[in-house]
C-alpha cells in the first residue's frame, strides 16, 4: 500500500507543477554547492599563496583554459577577483598599428590643400595585416564633416549597425605636450568636462604602463548615463616625434555592472599626435579613430548624428581646456616626463591604485533602455 500511496502523491504533485518545482530545487542545490566549493577553493589558495603567487597561478590556468567553450578562464578570473594583465594589456603591436595609420595618411598628397583629398575620404589599408578576406569586407570611408581645422569620416562596421569614425585635425595655438597631458589627466578632466560623473584609475600594470579606468558619463536626455571600463596605454616616441594613446573596453572584477548605468562593452579609441616641430612648440596634427556601441534603442541615424556631432564638441572642449591650462598655468601632470616603464621579462607585478573602490553588487540586466 505504501508504494501506491507515494506514487499517487507524486502524480498529484506532478499535475500541480510539483515536478517543475522539484527540478528547480535540484538545480538550485547543485549550483549553490558548486559556487560554495569555488569560494572555498579561492579562500584556501588565498591562505596558502601570496597575491603575486596567485596571479602567476591564475595566469597559467587562464592560458590553459582560454578559448574553451563556456569562457572558463573568465569565470576563474571573476571568482578569484583578479584582472589578468597577460590577456588584457595593450600590446606594442596595437600602438604601432595606430602609428602606421597616421603615417599612411601623411604619405597622401597634402590632405588639407589638395581638393581631391578634401572631398574624398582616405582609404588606408585594413589594420588586420595578412588577412585579405577582412580587408575585402571593410567599407569605404564617407565624409561627414569638412571644417577648416578638422575633417570627420565614418564607415560601417561589417556585421553590425554601427559606424567607425575618424577625425584628422590640427591645432596651432597649443603645444603637443599640453594637449596630450590634458587628455590623459583624469583629475583635471573632472573639472573641465561637465558630463563626467566618475572617472577613476582602477588598476595599473607596471609591465606595459597600461591602466584600467572606470568612466561614468551623462548621455543626452532622455537616455540613461553610460559607464565604461577600459584599458588605456600611451607611448611617446621621441626619435620619430610622435605620441599615441590607445584605449579599448575590458571587464574588471572590481567594477561589476551597476543597475544605475548602462554598461558600454564595445569601445575602441586610438589617438595619434604628430608635432609640427617639437613637443614644446605650438602646432600639431592629430588622428583620432573611434567606435563604440552605446546600447541604445534609438535608430541608427540618431546614434550616428549624436556621435558625429558629439566628437567634434569633445575635441573642442579638450582644446579649450588645454588653452585654459596654458594661459592660467593650471598644474597638469606631465605624462611625457613620467614615462611608463619599459617592457621587461622580469617585471611581472602589477600595482593597485589607491583609487580602487568597490562599486557595489551587480544588479539585474536592463533589457530595454535609451
CSV table of C-alpha atoms in Angstrom, one decimal:
chain,number,residue,atom,x,y,z
A,1,UNK,CA,0.0,0.0,0.0
A,2,UNK,CA,2.8,2.4,0.9
A,3,UNK,CA,4.4,2.5,-2.6
A,4,UNK,CA,1.0,3.1,-4.2
A,5,UNK,CA,0.3,6.0,-1.9
A,6,UNK,CA,3.7,7.5,-2.7
A,7,UNK,CA,3.1,7.1,-6.4
A,8,UNK,CA,-0.4,8.7,-6.1
A,9,UNK,CA,1.1,11.6,-4.2
A,10,UNK,CA,3.8,12.0,-6.8
A,11,UNK,CA,1.3,12.0,-9.7
A,12,UNK,CA,-0.8,14.6,-7.9
A,13,UNK,CA,2.2,16.8,-7.4
A,14,UNK,CA,3.2,16.5,-11.0
A,15,UNK,CA,-0.2,17.7,-12.2
A,16,UNK,CA,0.1,20.7,-9.9
A,17,UNK,CA,3.5,21.7,-11.1
A,18,UNK,CA,5.4,19.9,-8.4
A,19,UNK,CA,7.7,18.2,-10.8
A,20,UNK,CA,8.9,21.6,-12.1
A,21,UNK,CA,9.4,22.8,-8.6
A,22,UNK,CA,11.4,19.7,-7.7
A,23,UNK,CA,13.7,20.2,-10.7
A,24,UNK,CA,14.2,23.8,-9.9
A,25,UNK,CA,15.1,23.0,-6.3
A,26,UNK,CA,17.6,20.4,-7.6
A,27,UNK,CA,19.2,22.9,-9.9
A,28,UNK,CA,19.5,25.5,-7.2
A,29,UNK,CA,21.1,22.9,-4.9
A,30,UNK,CA,23.7,21.8,-7.4
A,31,UNK,CA,24.5,25.4,-8.4
A,32,UNK,CA,24.8,26.6,-4.8
A,33,UNK,CA,27.0,23.6,-4.0
A,34,UNK,CA,29.4,24.4,-6.8
A,35,UNK,CA,29.6,28.1,-6.0
A,36,UNK,CA,30.4,27.3,-2.4
A,37,UNK,CA,33.1,24.9,-3.5
A,38,UNK,CA,34.6,27.5,-5.8
A,39,UNK,CA,34.6,30.1,-2.9
A,40,UNK,CA,36.2,27.6,-0.6
A,41,UNK,CA,38.9,26.8,-3.1
A,42,UNK,CA,39.5,30.6,-3.6
A,43,UNK,CA,39.8,31.1,0.2
A,44,UNK,CA,42.2,28.1,0.5
A,45,UNK,CA,44.5,29.5,-2.2
A,46,UNK,CA,44.3,32.9,-0.5
A,47,UNK,CA,45.6,31.4,2.7
A,48,UNK,CA,48.3,29.3,1.1
A,49,UNK,CA,49.7,31.7,-1.5
A,50,UNK,CA,50.7,35.3,-1.6
A,51,UNK,CA,48.9,37.7,-4.0
A,52,UNK,CA,51.8,37.6,-6.5
A,53,UNK,CA,51.8,33.8,-6.5
A,54,UNK,CA,48.1,33.7,-7.0
A,55,UNK,CA,48.4,35.9,-10.0
A,56,UNK,CA,51.1,33.6,-11.5
A,57,UNK,CA,49.0,30.5,-10.9
A,58,UNK,CA,45.8,32.1,-12.3
A,59,UNK,CA,47.7,33.3,-15.3
A,60,UNK,CA,48.9,29.8,-16.1
A,61,UNK,CA,45.4,28.3,-15.7
A,62,UNK,CA,44.0,31.2,-17.8
A,63,UNK,CA,46.3,30.3,-20.7
A,64,UNK,CA,45.4,26.7,-20.5
A,65,UNK,CA,41.6,27.3,-20.4
A,66,UNK,CA,41.5,30.3,-22.7
A,67,UNK,CA,39.4,29.6,-25.8
A,68,UNK,CA,37.5,26.7,-24.4
A,69,UNK,CA,33.7,26.7,-24.5
A,70,UNK,CA,31.9,28.5,-21.7
A,71,UNK,CA,34.7,31.1,-21.1
A,72,UNK,CA,36.1,29.1,-18.2
A,73,UNK,CA,39.0,31.4,-18.0
A,74,UNK,CA,36.8,34.5,-17.5
A,75,UNK,CA,34.8,32.6,-14.8
A,76,UNK,CA,38.0,31.7,-13.0
A,77,UNK,CA,39.2,35.3,-13.0
A,78,UNK,CA,35.9,36.6,-11.7
A,79,UNK,CA,35.8,34.0,-8.9
A,80,UNK,CA,39.4,34.9,-7.9
A,81,UNK,CA,38.7,38.7,-8.2
A,82,UNK,CA,41.9,39.2,-10.3
A,83,UNK,CA,42.4,41.1,-13.5
A,84,UNK,CA,44.7,39.1,-15.8
A,85,UNK,CA,47.0,41.5,-17.5
A,86,UNK,CA,48.6,38.9,-19.7
A,87,UNK,CA,45.4,38.8,-21.6
A,88,UNK,CA,44.2,42.4,-21.5
A,89,UNK,CA,47.1,44.7,-21.6
A,90,UNK,CA,47.5,46.8,-24.8
A,91,UNK,CA,50.4,45.4,-26.8
A,92,UNK,CA,53.1,47.1,-28.7
A,93,UNK,CA,51.5,45.9,-32.0
A,94,UNK,CA,48.3,47.9,-31.2
A,95,UNK,CA,50.3,51.1,-30.7
A,96,UNK,CA,52.3,50.5,-33.9
A,97,UNK,CA,49.1,49.9,-36.0
A,98,UNK,CA,47.8,53.3,-34.9
A,99,UNK,CA,51.1,55.0,-35.8
A,100,UNK,CA,51.2,53.3,-39.2
A,101,UNK,CA,47.7,54.6,-39.9
A,102,UNK,CA,48.9,58.1,-39.2
A,103,UNK,CA,51.9,57.6,-41.5
A,104,UNK,CA,49.8,56.3,-44.3
A,105,UNK,CA,47.7,59.5,-44.1
A,106,UNK,CA,50.8,61.6,-44.1
A,107,UNK,CA,52.0,59.9,-47.2
A,108,UNK,CA,49.0,61.1,-49.1
A,109,UNK,CA,49.3,64.3,-51.0
A,110,UNK,CA,48.6,67.2,-48.6
A,111,UNK,CA,45.1,66.4,-47.1
A,112,UNK,CA,44.2,69.9,-46.3
A,113,UNK,CA,45.3,71.7,-49.5
A,114,UNK,CA,44.6,69.1,-52.2
A,115,UNK,CA,40.9,69.4,-53.2
A,116,UNK,CA,40.9,65.8,-54.4
A,117,UNK,CA,41.7,64.6,-50.9
A,118,UNK,CA,39.5,67.2,-49.2
A,119,UNK,CA,36.3,65.9,-50.8
A,120,UNK,CA,37.1,62.2,-50.9
A,121,UNK,CA,37.7,60.1,-47.7
A,122,UNK,CA,41.1,58.4,-47.2
A,123,UNK,CA,41.1,54.7,-47.9
A,124,UNK,CA,44.1,53.3,-45.9
A,125,UNK,CA,44.7,49.6,-45.8
A,126,UNK,CA,43.0,47.4,-43.3
A,127,UNK,CA,44.7,47.3,-39.9
A,128,UNK,CA,44.5,43.4,-39.9
A,129,UNK,CA,47.6,42.7,-41.8
A,130,UNK,CA,47.9,39.5,-43.8
A,131,UNK,CA,44.1,38.9,-43.9
A,132,UNK,CA,42.9,39.6,-47.4
A,133,UNK,CA,39.3,38.5,-46.5
A,134,UNK,CA,38.9,41.0,-43.8
A,135,UNK,CA,40.4,43.8,-46.0
A,136,UNK,CA,37.9,43.0,-48.7
A,137,UNK,CA,35.0,43.3,-46.3
A,138,UNK,CA,35.9,46.7,-45.0
A,139,UNK,CA,33.7,49.6,-46.2
A,140,UNK,CA,35.0,52.8,-47.7
A,141,UNK,CA,35.1,56.0,-45.7
A,142,UNK,CA,32.4,58.6,-46.1
A,143,UNK,CA,33.0,62.3,-45.5
A,144,UNK,CA,30.6,63.6,-42.7
A,145,UNK,CA,32.1,66.9,-41.8
A,146,UNK,CA,34.7,69.2,-43.6
A,147,UNK,CA,35.8,72.1,-41.5
A,148,UNK,CA,38.8,74.4,-41.6
A,149,UNK,CA,40.7,72.7,-38.8
A,150,UNK,CA,39.4,69.1,-38.9
A,151,UNK,CA,37.7,66.6,-41.1
A,152,UNK,CA,35.4,63.8,-40.0
A,153,UNK,CA,34.7,60.5,-41.8
A,154,UNK,CA,32.8,57.4,-40.9
A,155,UNK,CA,32.3,53.9,-42.3
A,156,UNK,CA,30.0,51.0,-41.4
A,157,UNK,CA,31.5,48.3,-39.2
A,158,UNK,CA,30.9,45.0,-41.1
A,159,UNK,CA,28.3,42.8,-39.5
A,160,UNK,CA,26.9,45.5,-37.2
A,161,UNK,CA,24.6,48.5,-37.3
A,162,UNK,CA,27.4,50.7,-36.0
A,163,UNK,CA,30.0,53.1,-37.6
A,164,UNK,CA,33.7,53.6,-37.1
A,165,UNK,CA,34.7,57.3,-37.0
A,166,UNK,CA,37.9,59.1,-38.0
A,167,UNK,CA,38.9,62.6,-37.3
A,168,UNK,CA,42.0,64.3,-38.8
A,169,UNK,CA,42.7,67.8,-37.5
A,170,UNK,CA,45.3,70.4,-36.5
A,171,UNK,CA,45.8,73.0,-33.8
A,172,UNK,CA,48.3,75.8,-33.9
A,173,UNK,CA,47.8,77.6,-30.6
A,174,UNK,CA,48.8,74.9,-28.1
A,175,UNK,CA,51.8,72.5,-27.8
A,176,UNK,CA,51.5,68.8,-28.3
A,177,UNK,CA,52.8,68.2,-24.8
A,178,UNK,CA,50.0,70.3,-23.3
A,179,UNK,CA,47.2,68.7,-25.4
A,180,UNK,CA,48.5,65.2,-24.7
A,181,UNK,CA,48.8,65.8,-20.9
A,182,UNK,CA,45.3,67.4,-20.6
A,183,UNK,CA,43.8,64.4,-22.4
A,184,UNK,CA,45.4,61.9,-20.0
A,185,UNK,CA,44.9,63.8,-16.7
A,186,UNK,CA,41.8,62.3,-15.1
A,187,UNK,CA,41.7,64.8,-12.2
A,188,UNK,CA,41.8,67.8,-14.5
A,189,UNK,CA,39.1,66.3,-16.8
A,190,UNK,CA,36.7,66.1,-13.9
A,191,UNK,CA,36.9,69.9,-13.8
A,192,UNK,CA,36.6,70.8,-17.5
A,193,UNK,CA,34.2,68.0,-18.7
A,194,UNK,CA,30.8,68.7,-17.2
A,195,UNK,CA,29.5,65.3,-18.5
A,196,UNK,CA,31.8,63.3,-16.2
A,197,UNK,CA,30.1,61.6,-13.3
A,198,UNK,CA,33.0,59.5,-12.3
A,199,UNK,CA,36.5,58.9,-13.7
A,200,UNK,CA,39.0,56.8,-11.7
A,201,UNK,CA,42.0,54.7,-12.4
A,202,UNK,CA,41.2,51.2,-11.1
A,203,UNK,CA,44.5,49.4,-11.6
A,204,UNK,CA,47.9,49.9,-13.2
A,205,UNK,CA,50.3,47.5,-14.9
A,206,UNK,CA,53.9,48.2,-14.3
A,207,UNK,CA,54.9,45.9,-17.2
A,208,UNK,CA,53.5,47.9,-20.0
A,209,UNK,CA,52.3,51.1,-18.3
A,210,UNK,CA,48.6,50.2,-19.2
A,211,UNK,CA,45.9,51.5,-16.9
A,212,UNK,CA,42.3,50.3,-16.3
A,213,UNK,CA,39.8,53.1,-15.8
A,214,UNK,CA,36.2,53.4,-14.8
A,215,UNK,CA,34.4,56.2,-16.5
A,216,UNK,CA,30.7,57.2,-15.9
A,217,UNK,CA,29.3,59.9,-18.2
A,218,UNK,CA,26.0,61.7,-18.8
A,219,UNK,CA,24.2,61.0,-22.1
A,220,UNK,CA,21.7,63.3,-23.7
A,221,UNK,CA,18.2,63.3,-22.2
A,222,UNK,CA,16.2,61.0,-22.0
A,223,UNK,CA,19.0,58.4,-22.2
A,224,UNK,CA,20.5,56.8,-19.1
A,225,UNK,CA,24.0,57.6,-18.1
A,226,UNK,CA,26.7,55.2,-19.5
A,227,UNK,CA,29.7,53.7,-17.8
A,228,UNK,CA,32.8,52.4,-19.5
A,229,UNK,CA,35.5,50.1,-18.1
A,230,UNK,CA,38.5,50.3,-20.4
A,231,UNK,CA,42.2,49.8,-20.5
A,232,UNK,CA,44.5,52.5,-22.0
A,233,UNK,CA,48.1,52.8,-22.8
A,234,UNK,CA,50.2,55.7,-24.2
A,235,UNK,CA,53.6,55.9,-25.8
A,236,UNK,CA,55.9,58.9,-26.6
A,237,UNK,CA,58.3,58.3,-29.5
A,238,UNK,CA,61.0,61.0,-29.1
A,239,UNK,CA,63.0,59.8,-32.0
A,240,UNK,CA,60.1,59.8,-34.5
A,241,UNK,CA,58.4,62.8,-33.0
A,242,UNK,CA,55.1,61.1,-32.3
A,243,UNK,CA,52.6,60.4,-29.5
A,244,UNK,CA,50.0,57.7,-29.4
A,245,UNK,CA,47.1,56.8,-27.0
A,246,UNK,CA,45.1,53.6,-27.4
A,247,UNK,CA,42.0,52.6,-25.4
A,248,UNK,CA,39.6,49.7,-25.5
A,249,UNK,CA,36.8,48.2,-23.3
A,250,UNK,CA,37.6,45.4,-20.9
A,251,UNK,CA,35.9,43.7,-18.0
A,252,UNK,CA,37.3,44.1,-14.5
A,253,UNK,CA,36.2,42.2,-11.4
A,254,UNK,CA,36.3,45.2,-9.1
A,255,UNK,CA,33.8,47.1,-11.2
A,256,UNK,CA,30.7,45.0,-11.7
A,257,UNK,CA,27.8,46.2,-13.8
A,258,UNK,CA,25.5,48.6,-11.9
A,259,UNK,CA,21.8,49.0,-12.4
A,260,UNK,CA,22.2,52.8,-12.3
A,261,UNK,CA,24.1,52.9,-15.6
A,262,UNK,CA,24.2,51.2,-19.0
A,263,UNK,CA,27.5,49.4,-19.4
A,264,UNK,CA,29.2,50.1,-22.8
A,265,UNK,CA,31.1,46.9,-23.6
A,266,UNK,CA,32.2,47.7,-27.1
A,267,UNK,CA,34.6,50.7,-27.2
A,268,UNK,CA,37.8,51.5,-29.0
A,269,UNK,CA,39.8,54.7,-29.4
A,270,UNK,CA,43.2,55.5,-31.0
A,271,UNK,CA,44.7,59.0,-30.9
A,272,UNK,CA,48.0,59.8,-32.7
A,273,UNK,CA,49.7,63.2,-32.4
A,274,UNK,CA,52.4,64.5,-34.8
A,275,UNK,CA,54.0,67.8,-33.7
A,276,UNK,CA,54.8,70.3,-36.5
A,277,UNK,CA,58.2,70.9,-34.9
A,278,UNK,CA,58.7,69.6,-31.4
A,279,UNK,CA,56.6,68.6,-28.3
A,280,UNK,CA,57.0,72.0,-26.7
A,281,UNK,CA,56.3,74.3,-29.7
A,282,UNK,CA,52.8,75.3,-30.8
A,283,UNK,CA,51.3,73.3,-33.6
A,284,UNK,CA,50.5,69.6,-34.3
A,285,UNK,CA,48.3,67.3,-36.4
A,286,UNK,CA,46.2,64.5,-34.8
A,287,UNK,CA,44.4,61.4,-36.0
A,288,UNK,CA,41.5,60.1,-33.8
A,289,UNK,CA,39.8,56.8,-34.7
A,290,UNK,CA,36.8,55.8,-32.6
A,291,UNK,CA,34.0,53.4,-32.3
A,292,UNK,CA,31.6,52.2,-29.6
A,293,UNK,CA,28.2,50.7,-29.1
A,294,UNK,CA,26.2,52.9,-26.8
A,295,UNK,CA,23.5,50.3,-26.3
A,296,UNK,CA,20.6,52.4,-27.3
A,297,UNK,CA,17.2,51.6,-28.9
A,298,UNK,CA,17.2,54.8,-31.0
A,299,UNK,CA,17.5,54.4,-34.8
A,300,UNK,CA,20.9,54.2,-36.4
A,301,UNK,CA,20.8,57.6,-37.9
A,302,UNK,CA,20.1,59.2,-34.5
A,303,UNK,CA,23.1,57.4,-32.9
A,304,UNK,CA,25.2,58.5,-35.9
A,305,UNK,CA,24.2,62.1,-35.5
A,306,UNK,CA,24.9,62.1,-31.8
A,307,UNK,CA,28.4,60.6,-32.3
A,308,UNK,CA,29.3,62.7,-35.3
A,309,UNK,CA,28.3,65.9,-33.6
A,310,UNK,CA,29.5,64.9,-30.1
A,311,UNK,CA,33.0,64.0,-31.2
A,312,UNK,CA,33.9,67.5,-32.6
A,313,UNK,CA,32.3,69.1,-29.5
A,314,UNK,CA,34.5,66.9,-27.2
A,315,UNK,CA,37.7,67.8,-29.1
A,316,UNK,CA,36.9,71.5,-28.9
A,317,UNK,CA,36.3,71.2,-25.2
A,318,UNK,CA,39.6,69.4,-24.9
A,319,UNK,CA,41.3,72.1,-26.9
A,320,UNK,CA,39.8,74.9,-24.8
A,321,UNK,CA,40.8,73.1,-21.6
A,322,UNK,CA,44.3,72.9,-22.9
A,323,UNK,CA,44.3,76.6,-23.7
A,324,UNK,CA,42.9,77.4,-20.2
A,325,UNK,CA,45.6,75.3,-18.5
A,326,UNK,CA,48.3,77.0,-20.6
A,327,UNK,CA,47.0,80.6,-20.0
A,328,UNK,CA,46.1,80.2,-16.4
A,329,UNK,CA,49.1,78.0,-15.7
A,330,UNK,CA,46.9,75.2,-14.2
A,331,UNK,CA,49.0,72.4,-12.9
A,332,UNK,CA,48.6,69.3,-15.1
A,333,UNK,CA,50.6,66.1,-14.8
A,334,UNK,CA,53.4,65.7,-17.3
A,335,UNK,CA,52.9,62.3,-18.7
A,336,UNK,CA,55.8,62.6,-21.2
A,337,UNK,CA,58.3,63.1,-18.4
A,338,UNK,CA,56.5,60.5,-16.2
A,339,UNK,CA,57.2,57.8,-18.9
A,340,UNK,CA,55.8,54.3,-18.3
A,341,UNK,CA,58.2,51.5,-17.5
A,342,UNK,CA,59.7,49.7,-20.5
A,343,UNK,CA,58.6,46.1,-21.1
A,344,UNK,CA,60.8,43.7,-19.1
A,345,UNK,CA,60.8,40.0,-18.9
A,346,UNK,CA,61.5,40.3,-15.2
A,347,UNK,CA,58.7,42.8,-14.4
A,348,UNK,CA,55.7,40.6,-13.6
A,349,UNK,CA,54.0,42.6,-10.9
A,350,UNK,CA,51.1,44.9,-11.0
A,351,UNK,CA,50.3,47.8,-8.7
A,352,UNK,CA,46.9,48.6,-7.4
A,353,UNK,CA,45.7,52.2,-7.4
A,354,UNK,CA,44.7,53.9,-4.2
A,355,UNK,CA,41.6,55.0,-6.0
A,356,UNK,CA,40.3,51.4,-6.3
A,357,UNK,CA,36.9,51.1,-4.6
A,358,UNK,CA,34.1,48.6,-4.6
A,359,UNK,CA,31.2,49.7,-6.7
A,360,UNK,CA,28.5,47.5,-5.2
A,361,UNK,CA,26.8,44.4,-6.4
A,362,UNK,CA,25.7,43.7,-10.0
A,363,UNK,CA,22.1,44.4,-10.5
A,364,UNK,CA,19.7,42.8,-13.0
A,365,UNK,CA,20.4,43.4,-16.6
A,366,UNK,CA,18.4,46.3,-18.2
A,367,UNK,CA,16.9,44.8,-21.3
A,368,UNK,CA,15.3,47.9,-22.8
A,369,UNK,CA,16.8,51.3,-22.3
A,370,UNK,CA,17.6,54.5,-24.2
